[in-house]
mmCIF file of C-alpha atoms and ligand atoms in Angstrom:
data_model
loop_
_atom_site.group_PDB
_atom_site.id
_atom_site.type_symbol
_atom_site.label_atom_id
_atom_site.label_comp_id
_atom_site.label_asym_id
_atom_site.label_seq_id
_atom_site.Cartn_x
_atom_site.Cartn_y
_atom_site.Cartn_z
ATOM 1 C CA UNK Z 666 0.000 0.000 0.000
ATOM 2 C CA UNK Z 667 2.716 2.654 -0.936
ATOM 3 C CA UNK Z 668 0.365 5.352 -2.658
ATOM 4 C CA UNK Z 669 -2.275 5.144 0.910
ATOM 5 C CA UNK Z 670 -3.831 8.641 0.951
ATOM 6 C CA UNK Z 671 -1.971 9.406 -2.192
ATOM 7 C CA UNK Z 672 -3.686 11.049 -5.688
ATOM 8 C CA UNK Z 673 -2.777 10.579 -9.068
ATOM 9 C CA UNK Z 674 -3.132 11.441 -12.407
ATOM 10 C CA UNK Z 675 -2.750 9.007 -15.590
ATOM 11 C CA UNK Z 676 -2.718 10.293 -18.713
ATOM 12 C CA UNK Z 677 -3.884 7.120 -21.707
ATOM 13 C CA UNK Z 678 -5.153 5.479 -18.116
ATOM 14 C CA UNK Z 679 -7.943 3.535 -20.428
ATOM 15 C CA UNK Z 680 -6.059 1.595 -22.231
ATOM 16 C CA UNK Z 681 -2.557 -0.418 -22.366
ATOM 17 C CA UNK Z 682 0.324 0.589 -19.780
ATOM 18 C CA UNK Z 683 -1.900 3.599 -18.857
ATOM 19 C CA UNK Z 684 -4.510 1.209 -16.885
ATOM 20 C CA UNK Z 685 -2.412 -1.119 -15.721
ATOM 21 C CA UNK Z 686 -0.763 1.499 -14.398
ATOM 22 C CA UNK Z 687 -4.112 2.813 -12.951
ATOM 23 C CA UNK Z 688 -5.084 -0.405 -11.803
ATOM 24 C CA UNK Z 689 -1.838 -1.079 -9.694
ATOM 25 C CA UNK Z 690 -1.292 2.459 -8.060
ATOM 26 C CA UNK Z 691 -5.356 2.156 -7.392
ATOM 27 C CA UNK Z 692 -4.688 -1.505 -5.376
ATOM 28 C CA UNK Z 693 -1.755 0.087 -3.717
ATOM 29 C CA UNK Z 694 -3.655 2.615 -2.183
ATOM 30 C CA UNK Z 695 -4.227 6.096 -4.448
ATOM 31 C CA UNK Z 696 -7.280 7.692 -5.749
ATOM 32 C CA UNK Z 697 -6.618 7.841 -9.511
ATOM 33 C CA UNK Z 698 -7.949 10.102 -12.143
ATOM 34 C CA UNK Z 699 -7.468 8.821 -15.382
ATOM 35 C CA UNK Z 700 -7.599 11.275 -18.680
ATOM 36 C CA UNK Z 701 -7.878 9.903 -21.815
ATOM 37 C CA UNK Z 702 -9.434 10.244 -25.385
ATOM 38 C CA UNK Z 703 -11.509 7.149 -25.310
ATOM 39 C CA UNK Z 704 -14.663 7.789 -23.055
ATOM 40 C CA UNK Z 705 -16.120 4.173 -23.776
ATOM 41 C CA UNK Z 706 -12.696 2.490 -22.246
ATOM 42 C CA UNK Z 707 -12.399 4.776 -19.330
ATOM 43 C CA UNK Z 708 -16.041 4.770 -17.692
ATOM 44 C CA UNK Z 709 -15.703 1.548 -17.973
ATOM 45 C CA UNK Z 710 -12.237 1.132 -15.854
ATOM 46 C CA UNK Z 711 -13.946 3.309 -13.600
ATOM 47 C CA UNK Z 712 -17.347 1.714 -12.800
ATOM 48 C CA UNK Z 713 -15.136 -1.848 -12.324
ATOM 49 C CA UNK Z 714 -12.751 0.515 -9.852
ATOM 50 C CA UNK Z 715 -14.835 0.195 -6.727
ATOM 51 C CA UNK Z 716 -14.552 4.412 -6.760
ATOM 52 C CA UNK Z 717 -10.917 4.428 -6.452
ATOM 53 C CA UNK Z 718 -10.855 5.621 -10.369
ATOM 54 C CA UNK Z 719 -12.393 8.537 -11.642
ATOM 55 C CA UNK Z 720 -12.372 9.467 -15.383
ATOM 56 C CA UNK Z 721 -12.313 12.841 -16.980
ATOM 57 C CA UNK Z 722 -12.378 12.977 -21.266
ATOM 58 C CA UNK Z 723 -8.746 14.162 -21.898
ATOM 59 C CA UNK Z 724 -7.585 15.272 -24.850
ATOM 60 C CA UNK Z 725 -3.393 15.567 -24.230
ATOM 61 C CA UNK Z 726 -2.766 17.783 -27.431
ATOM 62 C CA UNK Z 727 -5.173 20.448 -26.158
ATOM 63 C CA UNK Z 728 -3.312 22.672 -22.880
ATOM 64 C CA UNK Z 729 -6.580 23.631 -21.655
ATOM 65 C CA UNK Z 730 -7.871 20.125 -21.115
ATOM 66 C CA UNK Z 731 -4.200 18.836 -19.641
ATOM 67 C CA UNK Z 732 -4.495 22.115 -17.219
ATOM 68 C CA UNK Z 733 -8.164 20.619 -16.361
ATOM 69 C CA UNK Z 734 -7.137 17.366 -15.569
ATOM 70 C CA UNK Z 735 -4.633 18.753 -12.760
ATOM 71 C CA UNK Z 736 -7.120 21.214 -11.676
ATOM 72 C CA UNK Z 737 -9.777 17.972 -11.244
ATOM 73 C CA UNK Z 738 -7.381 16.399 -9.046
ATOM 74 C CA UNK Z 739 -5.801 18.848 -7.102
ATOM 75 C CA UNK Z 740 -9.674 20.200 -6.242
ATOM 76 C CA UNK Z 741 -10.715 16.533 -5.258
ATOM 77 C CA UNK Z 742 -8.125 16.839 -2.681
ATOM 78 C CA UNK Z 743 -4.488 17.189 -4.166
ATOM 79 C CA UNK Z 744 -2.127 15.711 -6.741
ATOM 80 C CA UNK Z 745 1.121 13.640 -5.435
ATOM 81 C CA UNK Z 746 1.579 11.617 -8.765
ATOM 82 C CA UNK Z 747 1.205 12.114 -12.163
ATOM 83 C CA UNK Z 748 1.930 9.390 -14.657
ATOM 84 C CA UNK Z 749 2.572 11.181 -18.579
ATOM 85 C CA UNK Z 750 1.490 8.412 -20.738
ATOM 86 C CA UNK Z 751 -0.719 8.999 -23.481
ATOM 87 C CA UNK Z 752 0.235 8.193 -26.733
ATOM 88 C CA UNK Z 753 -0.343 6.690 -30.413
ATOM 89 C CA UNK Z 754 2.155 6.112 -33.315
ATOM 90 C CA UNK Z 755 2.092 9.033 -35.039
ATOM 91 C CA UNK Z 756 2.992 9.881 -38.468
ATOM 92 C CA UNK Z 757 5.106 7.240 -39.791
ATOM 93 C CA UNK Z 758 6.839 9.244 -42.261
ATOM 94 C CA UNK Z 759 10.305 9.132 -43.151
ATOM 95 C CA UNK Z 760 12.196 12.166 -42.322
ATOM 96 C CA UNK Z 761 12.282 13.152 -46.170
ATOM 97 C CA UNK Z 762 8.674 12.627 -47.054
ATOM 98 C CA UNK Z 763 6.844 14.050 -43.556
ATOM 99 C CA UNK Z 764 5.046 17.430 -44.034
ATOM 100 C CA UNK Z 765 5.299 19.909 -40.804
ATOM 101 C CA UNK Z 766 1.853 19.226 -39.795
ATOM 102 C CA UNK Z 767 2.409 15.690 -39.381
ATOM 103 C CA UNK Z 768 5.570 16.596 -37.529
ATOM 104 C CA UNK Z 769 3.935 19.288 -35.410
ATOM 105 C CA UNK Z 770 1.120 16.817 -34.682
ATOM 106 C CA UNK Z 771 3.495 13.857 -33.575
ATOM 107 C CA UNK Z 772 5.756 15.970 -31.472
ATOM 108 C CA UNK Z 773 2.047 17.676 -29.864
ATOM 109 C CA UNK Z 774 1.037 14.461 -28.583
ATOM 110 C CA UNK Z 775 3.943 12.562 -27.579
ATOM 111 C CA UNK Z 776 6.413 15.468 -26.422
ATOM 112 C CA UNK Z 777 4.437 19.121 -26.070
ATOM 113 C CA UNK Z 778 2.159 16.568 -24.072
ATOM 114 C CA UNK Z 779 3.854 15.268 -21.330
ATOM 115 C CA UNK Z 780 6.096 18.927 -21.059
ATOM 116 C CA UNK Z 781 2.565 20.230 -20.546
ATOM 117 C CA UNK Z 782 1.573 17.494 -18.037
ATOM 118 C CA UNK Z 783 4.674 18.872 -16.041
ATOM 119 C CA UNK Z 784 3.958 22.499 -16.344
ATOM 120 C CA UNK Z 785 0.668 22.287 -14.912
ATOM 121 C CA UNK Z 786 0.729 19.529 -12.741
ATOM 122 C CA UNK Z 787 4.306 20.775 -10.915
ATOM 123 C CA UNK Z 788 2.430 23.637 -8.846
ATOM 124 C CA UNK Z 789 -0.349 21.363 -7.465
ATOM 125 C CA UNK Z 790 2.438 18.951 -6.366
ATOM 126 C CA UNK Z 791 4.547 21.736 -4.693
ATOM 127 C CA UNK Z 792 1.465 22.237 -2.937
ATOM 128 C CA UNK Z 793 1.611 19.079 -1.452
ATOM 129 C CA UNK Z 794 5.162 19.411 -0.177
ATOM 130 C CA UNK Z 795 6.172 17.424 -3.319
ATOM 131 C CA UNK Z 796 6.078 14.106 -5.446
ATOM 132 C CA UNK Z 797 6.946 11.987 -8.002
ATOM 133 C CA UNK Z 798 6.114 12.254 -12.159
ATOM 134 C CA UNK Z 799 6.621 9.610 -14.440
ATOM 135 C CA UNK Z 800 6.764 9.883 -17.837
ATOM 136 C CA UNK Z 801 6.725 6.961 -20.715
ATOM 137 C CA UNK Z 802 9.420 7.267 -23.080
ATOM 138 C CA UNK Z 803 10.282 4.214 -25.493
ATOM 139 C CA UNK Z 804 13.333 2.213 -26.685
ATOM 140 C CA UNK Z 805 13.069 3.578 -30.004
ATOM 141 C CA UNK Z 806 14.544 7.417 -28.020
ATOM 142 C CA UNK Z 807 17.676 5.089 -27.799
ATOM 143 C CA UNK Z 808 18.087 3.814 -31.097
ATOM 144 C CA UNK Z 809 16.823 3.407 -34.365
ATOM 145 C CA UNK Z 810 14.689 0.457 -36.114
ATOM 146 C CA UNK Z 811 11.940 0.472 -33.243
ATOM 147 C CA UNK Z 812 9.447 2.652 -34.227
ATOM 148 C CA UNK Z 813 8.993 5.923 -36.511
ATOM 149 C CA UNK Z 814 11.611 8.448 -36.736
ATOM 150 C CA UNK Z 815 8.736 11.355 -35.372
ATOM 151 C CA UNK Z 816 7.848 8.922 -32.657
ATOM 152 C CA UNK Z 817 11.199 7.820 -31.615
ATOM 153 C CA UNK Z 818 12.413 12.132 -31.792
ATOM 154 C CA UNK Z 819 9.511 12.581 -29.405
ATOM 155 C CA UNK Z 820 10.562 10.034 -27.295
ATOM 156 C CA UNK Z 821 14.198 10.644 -26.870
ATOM 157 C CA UNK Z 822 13.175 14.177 -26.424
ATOM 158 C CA UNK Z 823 11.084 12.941 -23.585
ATOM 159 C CA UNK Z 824 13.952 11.476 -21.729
ATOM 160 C CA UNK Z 825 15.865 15.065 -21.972
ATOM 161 C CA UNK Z 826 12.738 16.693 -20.715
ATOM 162 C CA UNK Z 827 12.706 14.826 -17.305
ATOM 163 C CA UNK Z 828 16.452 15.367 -17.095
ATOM 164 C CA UNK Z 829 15.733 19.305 -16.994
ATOM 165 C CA UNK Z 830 12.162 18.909 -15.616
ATOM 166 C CA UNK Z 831 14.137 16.900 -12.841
ATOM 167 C CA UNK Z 832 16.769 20.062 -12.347
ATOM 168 C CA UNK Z 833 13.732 22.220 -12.060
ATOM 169 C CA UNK Z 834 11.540 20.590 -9.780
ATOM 170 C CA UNK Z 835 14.118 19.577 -7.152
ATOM 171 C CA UNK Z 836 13.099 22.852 -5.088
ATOM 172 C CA UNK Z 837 9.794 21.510 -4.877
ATOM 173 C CA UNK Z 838 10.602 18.352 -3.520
ATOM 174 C CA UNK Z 839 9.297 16.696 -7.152
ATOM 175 C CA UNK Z 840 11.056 13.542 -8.771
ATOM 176 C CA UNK Z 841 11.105 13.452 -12.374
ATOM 177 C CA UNK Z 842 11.746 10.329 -13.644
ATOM 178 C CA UNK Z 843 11.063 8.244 -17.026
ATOM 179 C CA UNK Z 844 10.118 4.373 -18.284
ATOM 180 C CA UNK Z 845 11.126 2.888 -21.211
ATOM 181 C CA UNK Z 846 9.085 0.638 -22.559
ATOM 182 C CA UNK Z 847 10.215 -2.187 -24.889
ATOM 183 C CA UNK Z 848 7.489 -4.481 -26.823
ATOM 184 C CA UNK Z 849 4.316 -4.747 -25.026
ATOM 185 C CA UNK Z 850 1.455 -6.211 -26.138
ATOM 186 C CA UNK Z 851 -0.895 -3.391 -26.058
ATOM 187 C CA UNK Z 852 -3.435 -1.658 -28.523
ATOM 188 C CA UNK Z 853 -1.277 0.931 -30.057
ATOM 189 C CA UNK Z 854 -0.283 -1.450 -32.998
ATOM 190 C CA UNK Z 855 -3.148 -2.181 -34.207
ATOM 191 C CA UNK Z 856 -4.551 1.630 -33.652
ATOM 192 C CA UNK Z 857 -1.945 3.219 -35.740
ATOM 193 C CA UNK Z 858 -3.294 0.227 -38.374
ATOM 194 C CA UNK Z 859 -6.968 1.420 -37.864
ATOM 195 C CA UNK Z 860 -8.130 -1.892 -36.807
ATOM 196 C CA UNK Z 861 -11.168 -3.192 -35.258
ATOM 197 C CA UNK Z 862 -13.104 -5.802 -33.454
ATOM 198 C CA UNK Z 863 -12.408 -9.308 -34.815
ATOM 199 C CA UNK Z 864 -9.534 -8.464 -37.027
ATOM 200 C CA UNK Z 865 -7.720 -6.279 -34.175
ATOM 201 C CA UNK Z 866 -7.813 -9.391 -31.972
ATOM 202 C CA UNK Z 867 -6.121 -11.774 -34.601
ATOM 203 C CA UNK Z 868 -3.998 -8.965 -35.237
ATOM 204 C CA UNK Z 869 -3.153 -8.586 -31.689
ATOM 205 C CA UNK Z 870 -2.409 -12.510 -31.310
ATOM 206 C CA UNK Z 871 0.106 -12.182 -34.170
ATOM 207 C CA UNK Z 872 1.338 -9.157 -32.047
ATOM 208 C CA UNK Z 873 1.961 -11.417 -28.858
ATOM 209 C CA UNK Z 874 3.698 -14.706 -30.730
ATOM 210 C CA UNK Z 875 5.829 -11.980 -32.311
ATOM 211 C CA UNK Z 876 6.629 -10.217 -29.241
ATOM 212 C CA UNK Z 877 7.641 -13.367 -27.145
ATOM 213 C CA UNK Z 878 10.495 -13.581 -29.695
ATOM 214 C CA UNK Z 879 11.612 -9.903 -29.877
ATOM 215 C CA UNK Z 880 13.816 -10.159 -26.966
ATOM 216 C CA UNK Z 881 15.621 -12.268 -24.575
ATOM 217 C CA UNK Z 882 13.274 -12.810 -21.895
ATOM 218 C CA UNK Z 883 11.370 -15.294 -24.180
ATOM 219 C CA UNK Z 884 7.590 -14.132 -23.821
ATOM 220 C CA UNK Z 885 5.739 -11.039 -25.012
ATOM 221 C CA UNK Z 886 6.476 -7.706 -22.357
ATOM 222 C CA UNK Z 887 2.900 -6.797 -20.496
ATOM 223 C CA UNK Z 888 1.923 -3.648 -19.476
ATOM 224 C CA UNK Z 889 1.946 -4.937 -15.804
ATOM 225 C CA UNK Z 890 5.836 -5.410 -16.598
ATOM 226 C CA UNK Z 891 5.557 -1.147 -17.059
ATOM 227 C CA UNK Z 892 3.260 -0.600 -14.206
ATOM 228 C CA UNK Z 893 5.241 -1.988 -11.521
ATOM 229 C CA UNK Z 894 8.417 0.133 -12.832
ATOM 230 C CA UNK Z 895 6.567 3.166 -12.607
ATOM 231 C CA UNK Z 896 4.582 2.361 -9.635
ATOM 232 C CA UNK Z 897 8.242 1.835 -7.949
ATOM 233 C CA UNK Z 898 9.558 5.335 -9.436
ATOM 234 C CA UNK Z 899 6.660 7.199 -8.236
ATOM 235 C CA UNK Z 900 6.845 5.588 -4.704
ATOM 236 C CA UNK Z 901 8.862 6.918 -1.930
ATOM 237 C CA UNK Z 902 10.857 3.658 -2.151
ATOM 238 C CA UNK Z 903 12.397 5.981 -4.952
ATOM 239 C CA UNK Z 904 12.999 8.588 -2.614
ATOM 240 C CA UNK Z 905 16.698 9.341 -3.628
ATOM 241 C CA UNK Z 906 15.932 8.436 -7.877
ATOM 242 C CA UNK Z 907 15.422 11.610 -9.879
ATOM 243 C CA UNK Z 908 16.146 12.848 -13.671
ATOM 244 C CA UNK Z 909 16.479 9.021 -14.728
ATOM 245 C CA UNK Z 910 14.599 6.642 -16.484
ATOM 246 C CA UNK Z 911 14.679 2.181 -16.361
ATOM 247 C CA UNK Z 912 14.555 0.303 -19.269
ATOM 248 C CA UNK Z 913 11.677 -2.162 -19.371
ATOM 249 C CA UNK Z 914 12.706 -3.860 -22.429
ATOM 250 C CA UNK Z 915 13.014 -7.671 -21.422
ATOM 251 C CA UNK Z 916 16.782 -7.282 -22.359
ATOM 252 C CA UNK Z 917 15.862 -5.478 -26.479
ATOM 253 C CA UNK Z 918 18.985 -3.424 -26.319
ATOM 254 C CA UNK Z 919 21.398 -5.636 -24.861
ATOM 255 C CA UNK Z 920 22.899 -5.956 -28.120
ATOM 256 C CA UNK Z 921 22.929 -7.165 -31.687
ATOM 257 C CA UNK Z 922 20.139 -10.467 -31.548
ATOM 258 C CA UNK Z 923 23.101 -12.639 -32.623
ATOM 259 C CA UNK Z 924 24.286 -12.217 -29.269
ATOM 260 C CA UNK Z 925 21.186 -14.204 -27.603
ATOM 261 C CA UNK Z 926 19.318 -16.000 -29.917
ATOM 262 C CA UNK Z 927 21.065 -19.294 -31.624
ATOM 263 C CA UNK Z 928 19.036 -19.370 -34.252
ATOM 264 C CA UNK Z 929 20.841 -15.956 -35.702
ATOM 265 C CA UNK Z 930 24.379 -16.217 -36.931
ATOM 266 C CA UNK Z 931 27.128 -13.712 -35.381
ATOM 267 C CA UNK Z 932 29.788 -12.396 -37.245
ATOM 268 C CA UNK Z 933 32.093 -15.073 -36.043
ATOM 269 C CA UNK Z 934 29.567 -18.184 -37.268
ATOM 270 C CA UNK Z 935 29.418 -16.173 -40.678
ATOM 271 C CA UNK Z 936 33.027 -16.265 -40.859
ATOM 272 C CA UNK Z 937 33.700 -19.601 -40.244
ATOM 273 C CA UNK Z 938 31.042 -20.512 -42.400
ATOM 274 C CA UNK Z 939 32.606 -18.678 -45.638
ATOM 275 C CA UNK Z 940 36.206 -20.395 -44.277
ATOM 276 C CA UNK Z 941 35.067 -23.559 -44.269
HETATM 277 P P1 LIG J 1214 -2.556 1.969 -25.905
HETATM 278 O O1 LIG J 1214 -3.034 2.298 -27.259
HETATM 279 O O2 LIG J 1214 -3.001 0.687 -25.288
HETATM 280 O O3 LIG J 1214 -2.880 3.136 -24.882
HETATM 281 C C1 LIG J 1214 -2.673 4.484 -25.213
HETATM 282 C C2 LIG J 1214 -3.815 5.308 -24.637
HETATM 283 O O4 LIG J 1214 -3.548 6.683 -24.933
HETATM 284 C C3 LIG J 1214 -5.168 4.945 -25.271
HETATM 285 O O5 LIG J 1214 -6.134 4.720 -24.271
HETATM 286 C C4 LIG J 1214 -5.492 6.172 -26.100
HETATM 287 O O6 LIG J 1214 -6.886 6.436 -26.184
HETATM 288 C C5 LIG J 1214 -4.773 7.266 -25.330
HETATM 289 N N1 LIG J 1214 -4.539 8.456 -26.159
HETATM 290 C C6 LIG J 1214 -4.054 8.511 -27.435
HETATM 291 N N2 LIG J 1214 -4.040 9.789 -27.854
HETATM 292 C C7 LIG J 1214 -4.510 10.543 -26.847
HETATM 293 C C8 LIG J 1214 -4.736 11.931 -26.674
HETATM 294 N N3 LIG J 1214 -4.499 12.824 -27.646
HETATM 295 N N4 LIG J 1214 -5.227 12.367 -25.493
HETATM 296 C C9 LIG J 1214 -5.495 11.480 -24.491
HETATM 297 N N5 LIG J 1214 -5.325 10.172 -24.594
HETATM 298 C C10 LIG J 1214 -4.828 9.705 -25.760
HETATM 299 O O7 LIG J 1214 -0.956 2.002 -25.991
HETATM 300 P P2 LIG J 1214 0.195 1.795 -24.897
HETATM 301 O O8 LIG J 1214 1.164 0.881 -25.512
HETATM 302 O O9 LIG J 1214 -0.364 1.494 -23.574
HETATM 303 O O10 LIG J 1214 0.850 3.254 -24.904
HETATM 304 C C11 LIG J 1214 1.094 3.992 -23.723
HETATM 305 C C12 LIG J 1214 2.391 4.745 -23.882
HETATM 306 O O11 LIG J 1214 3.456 3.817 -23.965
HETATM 307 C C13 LIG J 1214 2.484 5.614 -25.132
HETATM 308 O O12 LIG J 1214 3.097 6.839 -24.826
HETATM 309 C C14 LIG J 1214 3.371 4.797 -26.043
HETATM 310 O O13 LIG J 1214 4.028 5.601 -26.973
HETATM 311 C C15 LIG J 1214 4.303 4.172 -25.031
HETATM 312 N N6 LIG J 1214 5.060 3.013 -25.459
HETATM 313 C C16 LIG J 1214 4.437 1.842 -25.797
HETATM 314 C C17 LIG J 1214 5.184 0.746 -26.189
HETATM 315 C C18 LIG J 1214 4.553 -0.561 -26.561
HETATM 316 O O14 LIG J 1214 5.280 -1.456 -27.057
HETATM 317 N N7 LIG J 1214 3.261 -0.750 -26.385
HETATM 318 C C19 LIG J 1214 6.645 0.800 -26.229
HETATM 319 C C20 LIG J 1214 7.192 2.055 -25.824
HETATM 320 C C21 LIG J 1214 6.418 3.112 -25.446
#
């Protein structure tokens, strides 16, 4: 029961990492107010919540609603935690074909987003005497192949941001810190593909058997893997952790895949290969 008599704020709390987040700060003890886009998925993590979840529609690329979020929380009785998740693909340009807008929009929802969340969250929290904000990077801010070259800018620009937001904050007694996701099964996949109902589950199950092999932990990463990362970062066992992030990545950037998985050749098996 770390977060007992504790209040947060999760932004993309109906869906993914973003509830299971909810869920576990909720069963360790916080009231949790979860913004999102998708009203249908939200009420219904809040009627199933036994009160402990409220939601309020949340759009993350509009200030105004962000600012409304914090304001909901902090008038309900304060804000401790916020967790800066929401997210999508965005465009999935390459860097020679995207127009601005699609950059613009990209960089709105994954990065102006969770700088935002900070902005207007950080007074209500020095209010408090102080806390902890989390905020969801990816492994594709550390290198490239992982997901679009937008996305992954946004990303890595969302580790920098809780480096400074960390620097900032430290005279309010607030903890910046970021996760980094790896593959987890989750929704976003097929949502950047525009699927839905039947085909977005066998889509999804293809997801999962492909995600048990994209790393060596050998089965698919689940958003309970992120929640208890960022449930630990925004506890006070993380007291003395600031302007950092953990990699949740079941091992992805270890190194090249020939260095864990048999069936891939390293450079060594290719040379004795063409020697032989
Ligand atoms: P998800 O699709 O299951 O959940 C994302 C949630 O964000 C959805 O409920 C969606 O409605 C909400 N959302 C999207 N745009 C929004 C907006 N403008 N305003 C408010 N809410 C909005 O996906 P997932 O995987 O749980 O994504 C959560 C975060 O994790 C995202 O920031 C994503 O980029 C990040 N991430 C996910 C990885 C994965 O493999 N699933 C890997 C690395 C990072």
């Amino acid at each position: 029961m770390r977060f007992q008599g504790k209040r947060a704020v999760v932004t993309g709390g109906a869906s993914g990492i973003g509830r299971a987040t909810a869920l576990r700060l909720a069963e360790e003890g916080a009231e949790v107010l979860v913004g999102d886009l998708d009203v249908a998925g939200g009420q219904a993590l809040a009627e199933t919540s036994n009160g402990r979840i409220r939601f309020q529609r949340t759009d993350v690329t509009q200030a105004a609603e962000i600012e409304a979020l914090m304001a909901a929380a902090d008038a309900a009785g304060g804000l401790d935690v916020v967790f800066n998740n929401a997210g999508a693909a965005g465009s999935r340009d390459k860097i020679d074909e995207i127009s601005p807008d699609d950059w613009d929009r990209t960089m709105a929802l994954l990065l102006r987003s969770v700088a935002l969340g900070i902005r207007y969250a950080a007074p209500l929290i020095a209010k408090r005497g102080g806390g902890a904000i989390v905020n969801t990077s990816s492994v594709s801010a550390l290198g490239s192949g992982y997901a679009p070259t937008a996305y992954s800018t946004a990303k890595a620009g969302v580790l920098h941001l809780t480096k400074m937001a960390a620097a900032d904050l430290a005279r309010h007694k607030i903890r910046v810190n970021a996760v980094v996701p790896g593959f987890i099964t989750t929704n976003i996949f097929t949502s950047a593909l525009g699927l839905e109902g039947a085909v977005r589950d066998q889509a999804n199950a293809m997801i999962a058997a492909t995600a048990a092999k994209a790393q060596p932990v050998q089965r698919a990463g689940r958003p309970e893997d992120i929640a208890a990362a960022v449930a630990f970062l925004a506890s006070e066992e993380a007291a003395f952790v600031t302007g950092t992030h953990i990699l949740v990545d079941g091992g992805m950037l270890i190194g090249t895949r020939a260095s864990w998985d048999e069936q891939v050749p390293g450079l060594f098996d290719a040379l004795q290969a063409a020697s032989a």
